[in-house]
mmCIF file of C-alpha atoms in Angstrom:
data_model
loop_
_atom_site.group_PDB
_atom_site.id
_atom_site.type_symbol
_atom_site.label_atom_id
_atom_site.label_comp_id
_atom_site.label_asym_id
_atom_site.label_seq_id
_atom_site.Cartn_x
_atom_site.Cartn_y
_atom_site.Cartn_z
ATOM 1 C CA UNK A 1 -17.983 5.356 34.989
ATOM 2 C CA UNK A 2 -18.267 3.437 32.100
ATOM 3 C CA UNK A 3 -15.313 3.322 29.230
ATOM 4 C CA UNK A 4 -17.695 5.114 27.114
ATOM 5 C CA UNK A 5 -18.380 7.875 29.782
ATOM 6 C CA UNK A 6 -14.837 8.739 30.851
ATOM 7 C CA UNK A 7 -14.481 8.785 26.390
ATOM 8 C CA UNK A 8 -16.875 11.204 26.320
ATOM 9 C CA UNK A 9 -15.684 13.121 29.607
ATOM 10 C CA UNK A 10 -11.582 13.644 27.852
ATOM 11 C CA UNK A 11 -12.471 13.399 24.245
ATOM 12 C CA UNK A 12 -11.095 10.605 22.115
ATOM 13 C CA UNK A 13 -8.036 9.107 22.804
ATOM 14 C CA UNK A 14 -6.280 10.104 19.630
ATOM 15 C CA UNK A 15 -7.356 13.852 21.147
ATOM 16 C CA UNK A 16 -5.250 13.815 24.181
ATOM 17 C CA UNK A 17 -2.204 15.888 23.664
ATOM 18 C CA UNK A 18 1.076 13.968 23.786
ATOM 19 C CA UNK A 19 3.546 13.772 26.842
ATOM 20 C CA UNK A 20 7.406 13.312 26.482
ATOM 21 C CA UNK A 21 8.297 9.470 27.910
ATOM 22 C CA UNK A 22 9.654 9.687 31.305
ATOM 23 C CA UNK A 23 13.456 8.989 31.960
ATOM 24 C CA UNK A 24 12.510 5.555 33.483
ATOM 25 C CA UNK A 25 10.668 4.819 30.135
ATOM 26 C CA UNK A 26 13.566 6.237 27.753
ATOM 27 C CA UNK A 27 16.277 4.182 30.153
ATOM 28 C CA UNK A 28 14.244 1.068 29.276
ATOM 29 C CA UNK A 29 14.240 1.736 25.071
ATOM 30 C CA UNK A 30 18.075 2.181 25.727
ATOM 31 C CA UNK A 31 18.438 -1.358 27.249
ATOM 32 C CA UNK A 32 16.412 -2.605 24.769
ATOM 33 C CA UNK A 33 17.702 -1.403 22.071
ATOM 34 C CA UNK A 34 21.115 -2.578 23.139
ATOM 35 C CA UNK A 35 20.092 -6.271 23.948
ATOM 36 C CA UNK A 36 18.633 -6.302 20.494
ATOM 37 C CA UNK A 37 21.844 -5.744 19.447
ATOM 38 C CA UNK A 38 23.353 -8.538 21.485
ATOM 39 C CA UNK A 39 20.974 -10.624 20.255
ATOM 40 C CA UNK A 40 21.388 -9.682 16.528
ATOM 41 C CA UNK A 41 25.107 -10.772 17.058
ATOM 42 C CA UNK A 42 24.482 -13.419 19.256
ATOM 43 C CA UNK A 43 21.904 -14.657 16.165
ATOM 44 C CA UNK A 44 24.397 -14.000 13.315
ATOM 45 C CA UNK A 45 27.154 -16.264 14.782
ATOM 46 C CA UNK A 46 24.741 -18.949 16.169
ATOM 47 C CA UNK A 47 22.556 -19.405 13.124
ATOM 48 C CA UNK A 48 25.563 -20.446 10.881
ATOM 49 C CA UNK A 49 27.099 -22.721 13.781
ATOM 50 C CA UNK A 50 24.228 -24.863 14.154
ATOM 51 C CA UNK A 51 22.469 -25.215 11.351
ATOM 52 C CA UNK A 52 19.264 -25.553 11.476
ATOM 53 C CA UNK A 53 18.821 -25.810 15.364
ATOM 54 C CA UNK A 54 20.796 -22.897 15.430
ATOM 55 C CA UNK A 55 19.036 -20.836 13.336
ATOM 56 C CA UNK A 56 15.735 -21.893 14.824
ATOM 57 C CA UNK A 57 17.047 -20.799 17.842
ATOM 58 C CA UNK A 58 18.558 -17.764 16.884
ATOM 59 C CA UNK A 59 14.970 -16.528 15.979
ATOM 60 C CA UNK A 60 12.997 -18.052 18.861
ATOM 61 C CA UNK A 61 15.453 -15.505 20.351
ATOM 62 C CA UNK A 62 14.843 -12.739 18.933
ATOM 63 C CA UNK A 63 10.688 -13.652 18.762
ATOM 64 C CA UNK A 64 11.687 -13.307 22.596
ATOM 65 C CA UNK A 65 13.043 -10.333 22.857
ATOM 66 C CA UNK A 66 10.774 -7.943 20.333
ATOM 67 C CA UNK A 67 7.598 -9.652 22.126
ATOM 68 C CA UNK A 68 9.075 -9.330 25.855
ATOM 69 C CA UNK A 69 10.043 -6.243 25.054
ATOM 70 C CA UNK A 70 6.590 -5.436 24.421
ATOM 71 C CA UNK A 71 5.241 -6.684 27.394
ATOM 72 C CA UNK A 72 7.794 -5.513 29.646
ATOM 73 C CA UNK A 73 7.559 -1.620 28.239
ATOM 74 C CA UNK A 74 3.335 -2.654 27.810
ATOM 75 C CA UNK A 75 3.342 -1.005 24.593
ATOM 76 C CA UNK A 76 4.684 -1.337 20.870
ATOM 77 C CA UNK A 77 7.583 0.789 21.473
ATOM 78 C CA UNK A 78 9.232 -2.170 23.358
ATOM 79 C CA UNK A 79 9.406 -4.237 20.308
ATOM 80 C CA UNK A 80 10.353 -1.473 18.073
ATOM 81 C CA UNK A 81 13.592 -0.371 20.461
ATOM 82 C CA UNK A 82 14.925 -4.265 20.701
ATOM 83 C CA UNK A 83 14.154 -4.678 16.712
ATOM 84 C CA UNK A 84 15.762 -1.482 15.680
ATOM 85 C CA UNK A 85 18.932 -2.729 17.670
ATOM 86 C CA UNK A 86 18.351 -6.166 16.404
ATOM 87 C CA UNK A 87 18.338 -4.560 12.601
ATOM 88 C CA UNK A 88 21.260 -2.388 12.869
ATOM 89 C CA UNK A 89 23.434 -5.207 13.891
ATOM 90 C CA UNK A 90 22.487 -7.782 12.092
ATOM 91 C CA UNK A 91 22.892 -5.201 8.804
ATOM 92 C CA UNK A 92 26.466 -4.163 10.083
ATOM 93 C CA UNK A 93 27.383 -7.354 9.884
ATOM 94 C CA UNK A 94 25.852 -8.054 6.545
ATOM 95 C CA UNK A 95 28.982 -5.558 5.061
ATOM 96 C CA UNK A 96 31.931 -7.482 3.718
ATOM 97 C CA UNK A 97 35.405 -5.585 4.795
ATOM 98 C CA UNK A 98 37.901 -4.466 2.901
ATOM 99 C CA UNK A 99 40.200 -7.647 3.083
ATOM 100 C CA UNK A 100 37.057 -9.657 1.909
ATOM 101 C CA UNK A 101 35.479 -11.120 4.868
ATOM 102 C CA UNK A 102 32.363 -11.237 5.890
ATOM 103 C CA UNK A 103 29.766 -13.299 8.354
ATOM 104 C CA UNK A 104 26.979 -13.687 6.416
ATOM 105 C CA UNK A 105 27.511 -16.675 3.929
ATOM 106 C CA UNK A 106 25.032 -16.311 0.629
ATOM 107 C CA UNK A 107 23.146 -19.115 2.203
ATOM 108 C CA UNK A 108 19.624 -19.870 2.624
ATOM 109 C CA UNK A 109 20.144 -20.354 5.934
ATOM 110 C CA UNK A 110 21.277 -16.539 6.382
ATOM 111 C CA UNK A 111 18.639 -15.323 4.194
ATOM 112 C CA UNK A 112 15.732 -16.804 6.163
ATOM 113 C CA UNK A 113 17.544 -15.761 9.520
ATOM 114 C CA UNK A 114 17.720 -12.082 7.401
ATOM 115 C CA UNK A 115 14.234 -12.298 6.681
ATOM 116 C CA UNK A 116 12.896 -14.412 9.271
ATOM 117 C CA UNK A 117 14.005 -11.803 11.828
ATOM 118 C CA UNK A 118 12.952 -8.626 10.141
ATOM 119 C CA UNK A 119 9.263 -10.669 9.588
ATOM 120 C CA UNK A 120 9.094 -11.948 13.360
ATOM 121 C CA UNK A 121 9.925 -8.225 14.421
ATOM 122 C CA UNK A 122 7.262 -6.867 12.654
ATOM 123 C CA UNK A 123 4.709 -9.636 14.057
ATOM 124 C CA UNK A 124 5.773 -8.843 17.569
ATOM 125 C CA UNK A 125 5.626 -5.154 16.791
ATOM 126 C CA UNK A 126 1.877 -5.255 15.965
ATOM 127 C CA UNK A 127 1.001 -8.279 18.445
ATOM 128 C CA UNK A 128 2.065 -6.121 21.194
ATOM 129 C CA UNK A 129 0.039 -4.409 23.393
ATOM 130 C CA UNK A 130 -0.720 -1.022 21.754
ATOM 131 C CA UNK A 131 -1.472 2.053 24.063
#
């Protein structure tokens, strides 16, 4: 039967009632989201070490992750779990402490890994394979 057919035969795809994600599925946005984390960190400290391999690097890494991440889970949620991990690192560290530190120097160099990061999850995010 033709794409068109079986369309016709279940009613549009945007018609088909929604199913929760299966524990395999859910254990998989988990990992994800916690190796986006690693990665955020793993990004932070390595972008100011090496600068500028390092921050090229750092987001070839993470253009990695949020578009493997889509492949692997073969849909956009894949991206979205390692980039929302990726995000809430990367803005934890962001906060200065109460004695004053902080990782992030007001650099360009942390600004475009900042940006650069948020921008390449997004592209991954909508470059990956949709349902």
């Amino acid at each position: 039967m033709s794409p068109a057919g079986r369309e016709r035969a279940q009613g549009p795809l945007l018609a088909q009632p929604l199913k929760p994600p299966s524990g395999g599925r859910i254990a998989a946005y988990l990992g994800l989201f916690v190796l986006g984390a690693l990665v955020g960190v793993a990004g932070a400290l390595l972008q100011a070490a090496w600068f500028p391999g390092g921050l090229l690097l750092a987001l070839a890494g993470s253009a990695g992750l949020f578009l493997g991440g889509a492949r692997a889970a073969r849909s956009r949620g894949g991206a979205v779990a390692g980039a929302a991990g990726w995000l809430i690192a990367v803005m934890l560290l962001t906060a200065s402490r109460p004695e004053g530190d902080f990782l992030f120097a007001a650099g360009g160099g942390s600004y475009v890994f900042l940006l650069g990061g948020m921008a390449v999850a997004v592209i991954c995010a909508t470059v990956g394979r949709g349902r």
